[in-house]
Structures are given as C-alpha cells and as structure tokens.
Amino acid sequence: DQQVKQNSPSLSVQEGRISILNCDYTNSMFDYFLWYKKYPAEGPTFLISISSIKDKNEDGRFTVFLNKSAKHLSLHIVPSQPGDSAVYFCAARLGTGNQFYFGTGTSLTVIP
Amino acid sequence: GAVVSQHPSRVICKSGTSVKIECRSLDFQATTMFWYRQFPKQSLMLMATSNEGSKATYEQGVEKDKFLINHASLTLSTLTVTSAHPEDSSFYICSARDLAHYEQYFGPGTRLTVT
C-alpha cells in the first residue's frame, strides 16, 4: 500500500518559470516531510524539509508547502534552471520511528 | 555536509554466488542505517533498518536469510545478497542517520547485475 504518492511521473518546464511538484499522503501520523533530488545511478540528495507543525518552508529557490487537511505537500522551484532536471522524491516520516516512506518520484525536465 | 559512501558502485556476479555491499558514513556516526532497493522507474523500497550493535529489522516480504545485514560499527553497515539470482538485479541504496538530524543521508547506490 503506497502511503505516499506522486501522481505525476514527469513534468516539463521552461527555464525561468516555476516548477510545481506535488505529493499526497494517506497517513495523518506523518510528522515530517522531505524532498529529495536524484540523478540517474546516484543516491538521492536531501533538498528541503518541513515539519508537520508548519505550512511553509523556504530555502532559496525552493519552497515546500504543506496542507495537512488535504494531506498534500508541494515543492515549488522558482526560477527553474536546467540543472534542476532530475527525479524528485517526496518522503514522509512517522513520528514513532526512523522509517521514511517515499513517493514514486517525478521526473522534472527544465527546458533551456 | 554528511557524506555516505557505498562500495562497490557496480557489480556483476553469477547466479548462485554471494555479493557484499558496504555502506559507510564518512564524517558522522550513523546510529541507524537503512537499505533500500529501487527498480527502474519505481520508488525506493525500504528493505531493512539496522541499528548499530543490534539485529536488523526487515520489512515485510524481505527475506532476512537472503539479504544479510550487519551494522557492526557506527560508521559501517554491510548488505550481503546470498545465493543471488537474476531477479535480485537492482539498484541498492543505503542511507544513514545520526541522532541529531531528521534527514537521512544517502549513499550513491550500487548497481547489482546477476547473470
């Protein structure tokens, strides 16, 4: 059972525009959410996170929004750059343990 | 930042043999390490969680006798795929976490191909 879902397997955006990646989850007990970026044949690298007590966290060009009532989070990248082209995974953590639940990933292509 | 290495990055082995993959945290002590598996175009699937000095906790459906995990020190965990079969071919990724951080830091992954 996939508790974290990314319903868009791919996304293409023009350079300079906004990229919006979406993630939905089912478990209301998740207390911490993260976004990871992954290039082919490499391990994921941490990008940005948000605690469940917040609804927004911003770090440079990256902003994560959390809507707990809708069990939805999104990652905004503004402005998008060609180097942002990668697969983005959202992950959620249960408060009682260390386990992360990952979404299936969204492949972002930023077109120059 | 925290660095996690994996060795080897790529391995090809014959069916029936065993393969060991190492995961090291280079600049921090990893109290917990995780092993994931990723199939093409699919999500990272957690295989097991290991805490230093104790037995690993395996996810449902993961054979613990086939995927042996050892976390003997705070900087090293190993995954041994025993009696490998072609269906074990996959991308294996480890991650490590210390007590001070929520984030997991991932290794670069190991591509296993069983012929």
PDB file of C-alpha atoms in Angstrom:
ATOM      1  CA  ASP A   1       0.000   0.000   0.000  1.00  0.00           C
ATOM      2  CA  GLN A   2       1.569   3.246  -1.167  1.00  0.00           C
ATOM      3  CA  GLN A   3       1.198   5.735   1.655  1.00  0.00           C
ATOM      4  CA  VAL A   4       2.990   8.498  -0.215  1.00  0.00           C
ATOM      5  CA  LYS A   5       2.033   9.181  -3.800  1.00  0.00           C
ATOM      6  CA  GLN A   6       3.355  11.366  -6.550  1.00  0.00           C
ATOM      7  CA  ASN A   7       0.761  11.160  -9.270  1.00  0.00           C
ATOM      8  CA  SER A   8       2.757  12.944 -11.947  1.00  0.00           C
ATOM      9  CA  PRO A   9       5.581  10.748 -13.180  1.00  0.00           C
ATOM     10  CA  SER A  10       7.029  13.553 -15.260  1.00  0.00           C
ATOM     11  CA  LEU A  11       6.952  17.324 -15.659  1.00  0.00           C
ATOM     12  CA  SER A  12       8.480  19.654 -18.233  1.00  0.00           C
ATOM     13  CA  VAL A  13       9.002  23.337 -17.532  1.00  0.00           C
ATOM     14  CA  GLN A  14      10.630  26.173 -19.412  1.00  0.00           C
ATOM     15  CA  GLU A  15      13.762  27.650 -17.876  1.00  0.00           C
ATOM     16  CA  GLY A  16      12.949  30.614 -15.648  1.00  0.00           C
ATOM     17  CA  ARG A  17       9.394  29.505 -14.980  1.00  0.00           C
ATOM     18  CA  ILE A  18       8.009  27.894 -11.847  1.00  0.00           C
ATOM     19  CA  SER A  19       8.131  24.125 -11.314  1.00  0.00           C
ATOM     20  CA  ILE A  20       5.488  22.694  -9.017  1.00  0.00           C
ATOM     21  CA  LEU A  21       5.849  19.111  -7.865  1.00  0.00           C
ATOM     22  CA  ASN A  22       3.031  17.540  -5.910  1.00  0.00           C
ATOM     23  CA  CYS A  23       2.826  14.804  -3.321  1.00  0.00           C
ATOM     24  CA  ASP A  24      -0.123  13.261  -1.487  1.00  0.00           C
ATOM     25  CA  TYR A  25      -0.091  11.067   1.567  1.00  0.00           C
ATOM     26  CA  THR A  26      -2.600   8.979   3.442  1.00  0.00           C
ATOM     27  CA  ASN A  27      -1.227   8.625   6.966  1.00  0.00           C
ATOM     28  CA  SER A  28      -2.129  11.543   9.229  1.00  0.00           C
ATOM     29  CA  MET A  29       0.519  10.390  11.714  1.00  0.00           C
ATOM     30  CA  PHE A  30       3.386  11.506   9.473  1.00  0.00           C
ATOM     31  CA  ASP A  31       5.187  14.294  11.304  1.00  0.00           C
ATOM     32  CA  TYR A  32       7.997  15.278   8.981  1.00  0.00           C
ATOM     33  CA  PHE A  33       8.228  15.579   5.232  1.00  0.00           C
ATOM     34  CA  LEU A  34      11.225  15.825   2.965  1.00  0.00           C
ATOM     35  CA  TRP A  35      12.065  16.296  -0.667  1.00  0.00           C
ATOM     36  CA  TYR A  36      14.994  14.536  -2.257  1.00  0.00           C
ATOM     37  CA  LYS A  37      16.557  15.058  -5.649  1.00  0.00           C
ATOM     38  CA  LYS A  38      18.037  12.152  -7.548  1.00  0.00           C
ATOM     39  CA  TYR A  39      20.163  11.895 -10.655  1.00  0.00           C
ATOM     40  CA  PRO A  40      20.402   8.606 -12.568  1.00  0.00           C
ATOM     41  CA  ALA A  41      22.667   5.997 -10.980  1.00  0.00           C
ATOM     42  CA  GLU A  42      23.190   8.173  -7.928  1.00  0.00           C
ATOM     43  CA  GLY A  43      21.739   8.189  -4.444  1.00  0.00           C
ATOM     44  CA  PRO A  44      19.126  10.793  -3.532  1.00  0.00           C
ATOM     45  CA  THR A  45      20.317  14.072  -2.066  1.00  0.00           C
ATOM     46  CA  PHE A  46      18.347  15.955   0.532  1.00  0.00           C
ATOM     47  CA  LEU A  47      16.751  19.131  -0.729  1.00  0.00           C
ATOM     48  CA  ILE A  48      14.337  20.615   1.765  1.00  0.00           C
ATOM     49  CA  SER A  49      12.071  19.512   4.585  1.00  0.00           C
ATOM     50  CA  ILE A  50       9.104  20.652   6.599  1.00  0.00           C
ATOM     51  CA  SER A  51       7.732  19.720   9.973  1.00  0.00           C
ATOM     52  CA  SER A  52       4.049  18.938  10.286  1.00  0.00           C
ATOM     53  CA  ILE A  53       3.617  21.923  12.600  1.00  0.00           C
ATOM     54  CA  LYS A  54       4.444  24.293   9.759  1.00  0.00           C
ATOM     55  CA  ASP A  55       2.741  25.007   6.476  1.00  0.00           C
ATOM     56  CA  LYS A  56       5.636  26.531   4.567  1.00  0.00           C
ATOM     57  CA  ASN A  57       9.398  26.330   4.464  1.00  0.00           C
ATOM     58  CA  GLU A  58      11.590  28.269   2.107  1.00  0.00           C
ATOM     59  CA  ASP A  59      15.224  27.817   1.130  1.00  0.00           C
ATOM     60  CA  GLY A  60      16.451  29.939  -1.731  1.00  0.00           C
ATOM     61  CA  ARG A  61      14.659  28.939  -4.914  1.00  0.00           C
ATOM     62  CA  PHE A  62      12.913  26.048  -3.183  1.00  0.00           C
ATOM     63  CA  THR A  63       9.725  26.307  -1.160  1.00  0.00           C
ATOM     64  CA  VAL A  64       7.757  23.447   0.300  1.00  0.00           C
ATOM     65  CA  PHE A  65       4.092  23.893   1.201  1.00  0.00           C
ATOM     66  CA  LEU A  66       2.167  21.551   3.474  1.00  0.00           C
ATOM     67  CA  ASN A  67      -1.605  21.299   3.594  1.00  0.00           C
ATOM     68  CA  LYS A  68      -2.366  18.877   6.415  1.00  0.00           C
ATOM     69  CA  SER A  69      -6.116  18.936   5.977  1.00  0.00           C
ATOM     70  CA  ALA A  70      -5.701  17.844   2.370  1.00  0.00           C
ATOM     71  CA  LYS A  71      -2.731  15.587   3.176  1.00  0.00           C
ATOM     72  CA  HIS A  72      -0.859  17.273   0.402  1.00  0.00           C
ATOM     73  CA  LEU A  73       2.536  18.842   0.005  1.00  0.00           C
ATOM     74  CA  SER A  74       4.170  20.551  -2.888  1.00  0.00           C
ATOM     75  CA  LEU A  75       7.617  21.712  -3.890  1.00  0.00           C
ATOM     76  CA  HIS A  76       7.970  24.962  -5.789  1.00  0.00           C
ATOM     77  CA  ILE A  77      11.140  25.789  -7.662  1.00  0.00           C
ATOM     78  CA  VAL A  78      11.439  29.377  -8.835  1.00  0.00           C
ATOM     79  CA  PRO A  79      13.073  30.171 -11.176  1.00  0.00           C
ATOM     80  CA  SER A  80      13.647  26.750 -12.675  1.00  0.00           C
ATOM     81  CA  GLN A  81      17.083  26.048 -14.094  1.00  0.00           C
ATOM     82  CA  PRO A  82      18.290  23.303 -16.453  1.00  0.00           C
ATOM     83  CA  GLY A  83      20.413  21.896 -13.609  1.00  0.00           C
ATOM     84  CA  ASP A  84      17.221  21.214 -11.710  1.00  0.00           C
ATOM     85  CA  SER A  85      16.380  18.448 -14.174  1.00  0.00           C
ATOM     86  CA  ALA A  86      16.269  15.281 -12.059  1.00  0.00           C
ATOM     87  CA  VAL A  87      13.863  12.927 -10.354  1.00  0.00           C
ATOM     88  CA  TYR A  88      12.301  14.371  -7.224  1.00  0.00           C
ATOM     89  CA  PHE A  89      11.058  12.145  -4.430  1.00  0.00           C
ATOM     90  CA  CYS A  90       8.923  13.247  -1.545  1.00  0.00           C
ATOM     91  CA  ALA A  91       9.240  11.315   1.692  1.00  0.00           C
ATOM     92  CA  ALA A  92       7.306  11.228   4.920  1.00  0.00           C
ATOM     93  CA  ARG A  93       8.405  10.153   8.363  1.00  0.00           C
ATOM     94  CA  LEU A  94       6.366   8.545  11.087  1.00  0.00           C
ATOM     95  CA  GLY A  95       6.933  10.163  14.432  1.00  0.00           C
ATOM     96  CA  THR A  96       7.439   6.897  16.252  1.00  0.00           C
ATOM     97  CA  GLY A  97      10.358   5.646  14.243  1.00  0.00           C
ATOM     98  CA  ASN A  98      13.014   6.327  11.713  1.00  0.00           C
ATOM     99  CA  GLN A  99      11.274   4.872   8.712  1.00  0.00           C
ATOM    100  CA  PHE A 100      10.717   7.080   5.718  1.00  0.00           C
ATOM    101  CA  TYR A 101       8.034   6.395   3.175  1.00  0.00           C
ATOM    102  CA  PHE A 102       8.918   7.510  -0.316  1.00  0.00           C
ATOM    103  CA  GLY A 103       6.749   8.515  -3.210  1.00  0.00           C
ATOM    104  CA  THR A 104       7.323   7.089  -6.679  1.00  0.00           C
ATOM    105  CA  GLY A 105       9.121  10.161  -7.913  1.00  0.00           C
ATOM    106  CA  THR A 106       8.517  12.873 -10.507  1.00  0.00           C
ATOM    107  CA  SER A 107      10.995  13.364 -13.304  1.00  0.00           C
ATOM    108  CA  LEU A 108      11.471  17.092 -13.877  1.00  0.00           C
ATOM    109  CA  THR A 109      12.890  18.388 -17.135  1.00  0.00           C
ATOM    110  CA  VAL A 110      13.742  22.059 -17.352  1.00  0.00           C
ATOM    111  CA  ILE A 111      13.970  23.132 -20.964  1.00  0.00           C
ATOM    112  CA  PRO A 112      16.580  25.804 -21.742  1.00  0.00           C
TER     113      PRO A 112
ATOM    114  CA  GLY B   1      27.612  18.081   4.851  1.00  0.00           C
ATOM    115  CA  ALA B   2      27.178  14.470   5.817  1.00  0.00           C
ATOM    116  CA  VAL B   3      28.711  12.029   3.362  1.00  0.00           C
ATOM    117  CA  VAL B   4      27.780   8.411   2.879  1.00  0.00           C
ATOM    118  CA  SER B   5      29.758   6.151   0.595  1.00  0.00           C
ATOM    119  CA  GLN B   6      28.928   2.792  -0.922  1.00  0.00           C
ATOM    120  CA  HIS B   7      31.205   0.172  -2.339  1.00  0.00           C
ATOM    121  CA  PRO B   8      31.184  -1.174  -4.943  1.00  0.00           C
ATOM    122  CA  SER B   9      29.281   1.202  -7.197  1.00  0.00           C
ATOM    123  CA  ARG B  10      28.649  -1.548  -9.712  1.00  0.00           C
ATOM    124  CA  VAL B  11      28.954  -5.310  -9.504  1.00  0.00           C
ATOM    125  CA  ILE B  12      28.205  -8.179 -11.819  1.00  0.00           C
ATOM    126  CA  CYS B  13      28.024 -11.663 -10.386  1.00  0.00           C
ATOM    127  CA  LYS B  14      26.962 -15.111 -11.445  1.00  0.00           C
ATOM    128  CA  SER B  15      23.771 -16.710 -10.271  1.00  0.00           C
ATOM    129  CA  GLY B  16      24.270 -18.628  -7.028  1.00  0.00           C
ATOM    130  CA  THR B  17      27.135 -16.533  -5.709  1.00  0.00           C
ATOM    131  CA  SER B  18      27.035 -14.016  -2.850  1.00  0.00           C
ATOM    132  CA  VAL B  19      27.752 -10.316  -3.045  1.00  0.00           C
ATOM    133  CA  LYS B  20      28.616  -7.928  -0.238  1.00  0.00           C
ATOM    134  CA  ILE B  21      27.848  -4.206  -0.424  1.00  0.00           C
ATOM    135  CA  GLU B  22      29.379  -1.779   2.054  1.00  0.00           C
ATOM    136  CA  CYS B  23      27.860   1.436   3.314  1.00  0.00           C
ATOM    137  CA  ARG B  24      29.987   3.907   5.250  1.00  0.00           C
ATOM    138  CA  SER B  25      29.232   7.212   6.926  1.00  0.00           C
ATOM    139  CA  LEU B  26      32.390   9.255   6.400  1.00  0.00           C
ATOM    140  CA  ASP B  27      32.024  12.235   8.687  1.00  0.00           C
ATOM    141  CA  PHE B  28      29.415  11.324  11.248  1.00  0.00           C
ATOM    142  CA  GLN B  29      28.352   8.441  13.414  1.00  0.00           C
ATOM    143  CA  ALA B  30      25.357   6.649  11.981  1.00  0.00           C
ATOM    144  CA  THR B  31      23.270   5.181  14.747  1.00  0.00           C
ATOM    145  CA  THR B  32      20.807   3.933  12.183  1.00  0.00           C
ATOM    146  CA  MET B  33      21.340   2.792   8.632  1.00  0.00           C
ATOM    147  CA  PHE B  34      18.737   1.870   6.064  1.00  0.00           C
ATOM    148  CA  TRP B  35      18.889  -0.301   2.987  1.00  0.00           C
ATOM    149  CA  TYR B  36      16.673   0.438   0.019  1.00  0.00           C
ATOM    150  CA  ARG B  37      16.117  -1.164  -3.316  1.00  0.00           C
ATOM    151  CA  GLN B  38      14.971   0.615  -6.420  1.00  0.00           C
ATOM    152  CA  PHE B  39      13.606  -0.962  -9.570  1.00  0.00           C
ATOM    153  CA  PRO B  40      13.551   1.036 -12.791  1.00  0.00           C
ATOM    154  CA  LYS B  41      11.006   3.847 -12.726  1.00  0.00           C
ATOM    155  CA  GLN B  42       9.847   2.843  -9.286  1.00  0.00           C
ATOM    156  CA  SER B  43      10.122   4.272  -5.829  1.00  0.00           C
ATOM    157  CA  LEU B  44      12.728   3.491  -3.220  1.00  0.00           C
ATOM    158  CA  MET B  45      11.558   0.457  -1.306  1.00  0.00           C
ATOM    159  CA  LEU B  46      12.851   0.098   2.219  1.00  0.00           C
ATOM    160  CA  MET B  47      14.303  -3.345   2.777  1.00  0.00           C
ATOM    161  CA  ALA B  48      15.578  -3.137   6.327  1.00  0.00           C
ATOM    162  CA  THR B  49      16.601  -0.859   9.143  1.00  0.00           C
ATOM    163  CA  SER B  50      19.710  -1.543  11.153  1.00  0.00           C
ATOM    164  CA  ASN B  51      20.832  -0.031  14.409  1.00  0.00           C
ATOM    165  CA  GLU B  52      24.439  -0.323  15.456  1.00  0.00           C
ATOM    166  CA  GLY B  53      25.082  -3.396  17.522  1.00  0.00           C
ATOM    167  CA  SER B  54      21.671  -4.964  17.110  1.00  0.00           C
ATOM    168  CA  LYS B  55      19.868  -7.125  14.607  1.00  0.00           C
ATOM    169  CA  ALA B  56      18.328  -5.530  11.576  1.00  0.00           C
ATOM    170  CA  THR B  57      14.596  -5.088  11.264  1.00  0.00           C
ATOM    171  CA  TYR B  58      13.350  -6.323   7.921  1.00  0.00           C
ATOM    172  CA  GLU B  59      10.330  -5.072   6.042  1.00  0.00           C
ATOM    173  CA  GLN B  60       7.551  -7.453   5.190  1.00  0.00           C
ATOM    174  CA  GLY B  61       8.390  -9.607   2.223  1.00  0.00           C
ATOM    175  CA  VAL B  62      12.160  -9.197   2.524  1.00  0.00           C
ATOM    176  CA  GLU B  63      13.942 -12.479   3.211  1.00  0.00           C
ATOM    177  CA  LYS B  64      16.367 -11.915   6.061  1.00  0.00           C
ATOM    178  CA  ASP B  65      18.296 -15.078   5.264  1.00  0.00           C
ATOM    179  CA  LYS B  66      18.844 -13.886   1.728  1.00  0.00           C
ATOM    180  CA  PHE B  67      19.698 -10.282   2.495  1.00  0.00           C
ATOM    181  CA  LEU B  68      22.104 -10.370   5.416  1.00  0.00           C
ATOM    182  CA  ILE B  69      22.687  -7.048   7.108  1.00  0.00           C
ATOM    183  CA  ASN B  70      25.427  -6.298   9.578  1.00  0.00           C
ATOM    184  CA  HIS B  71      25.895  -2.971  11.357  1.00  0.00           C
ATOM    185  CA  ALA B  72      28.958  -3.691  13.427  1.00  0.00           C
ATOM    186  CA  SER B  73      30.143  -0.132  13.927  1.00  0.00           C
ATOM    187  CA  LEU B  74      28.771   3.394  13.932  1.00  0.00           C
ATOM    188  CA  THR B  75      30.235   4.035  10.506  1.00  0.00           C
ATOM    189  CA  LEU B  76      29.761   0.784   8.618  1.00  0.00           C
ATOM    190  CA  SER B  77      26.857  -1.382   7.567  1.00  0.00           C
ATOM    191  CA  THR B  78      27.016  -4.227   5.065  1.00  0.00           C
ATOM    192  CA  LEU B  79      24.380  -5.904   2.948  1.00  0.00           C
ATOM    193  CA  THR B  80      25.172  -9.378   1.657  1.00  0.00           C
ATOM    194  CA  VAL B  81      22.973 -10.790  -1.069  1.00  0.00           C
ATOM    195  CA  THR B  82      23.310 -14.544  -0.684  1.00  0.00           C
ATOM    196  CA  SER B  83      22.785 -17.055  -3.473  1.00  0.00           C
ATOM    197  CA  ALA B  84      21.982 -14.253  -5.861  1.00  0.00           C
ATOM    198  CA  HIS B  85      19.508 -14.794  -8.689  1.00  0.00           C
ATOM    199  CA  PRO B  86      18.785 -12.666 -11.759  1.00  0.00           C
ATOM    200  CA  GLU B  87      15.657 -11.269 -10.089  1.00  0.00           C
ATOM    201  CA  ASP B  88      17.910  -9.774  -7.405  1.00  0.00           C
ATOM    202  CA  SER B  89      19.386  -7.485 -10.037  1.00  0.00           C
ATOM    203  CA  SER B  90      18.565  -3.982  -8.909  1.00  0.00           C
ATOM    204  CA  PHE B  91      19.891  -0.682  -7.629  1.00  0.00           C
ATOM    205  CA  TYR B  92      20.639  -0.914  -3.907  1.00  0.00           C
ATOM    206  CA  ILE B  93      20.948   2.280  -1.893  1.00  0.00           C
ATOM    207  CA  CYS B  94      21.880   2.749   1.718  1.00  0.00           C
ATOM    208  CA  SER B  95      21.212   5.742   3.903  1.00  0.00           C
ATOM    209  CA  ALA B  96      22.417   6.779   7.299  1.00  0.00           C
ATOM    210  CA  ARG B  97      21.044   8.894  10.074  1.00  0.00           C
ATOM    211  CA  ASP B  98      22.510  10.244  13.259  1.00  0.00           C
ATOM    212  CA  LEU B  99      20.640  11.240  16.369  1.00  0.00           C
ATOM    213  CA  ALA B 100      20.942  14.948  15.683  1.00  0.00           C
ATOM    214  CA  HIS B 101      19.179  15.030  12.351  1.00  0.00           C
ATOM    215  CA  TYR B 102      15.872  14.004  10.876  1.00  0.00           C
ATOM    216  CA  GLU B 103      17.299  13.688   7.411  1.00  0.00           C
ATOM    217  CA  GLN B 104      18.684  10.503   6.007  1.00  0.00           C
ATOM    218  CA  TYR B 105      21.850  10.890   4.006  1.00  0.00           C
ATOM    219  CA  PHE B 106      22.052   8.568   1.071  1.00  0.00           C
ATOM    220  CA  GLY B 107      24.928   6.739  -0.468  1.00  0.00           C
ATOM    221  CA  PRO B 108      25.455   6.822  -4.236  1.00  0.00           C
ATOM    222  CA  GLY B 109      23.963   3.381  -4.716  1.00  0.00           C
ATOM    223  CA  THR B 110      25.215   0.030  -6.014  1.00  0.00           C
ATOM    224  CA  ARG B 111      24.048  -1.427  -9.300  1.00  0.00           C
ATOM    225  CA  LEU B 112      23.876  -5.211  -8.946  1.00  0.00           C
ATOM    226  CA  THR B 113      23.543  -7.361 -12.034  1.00  0.00           C
ATOM    227  CA  VAL B 114      23.184 -11.110 -11.609  1.00  0.00           C
ATOM    228  CA  THR B 115      23.814 -13.132 -14.757  1.00  0.00           C
TER     229      THR B 115
END
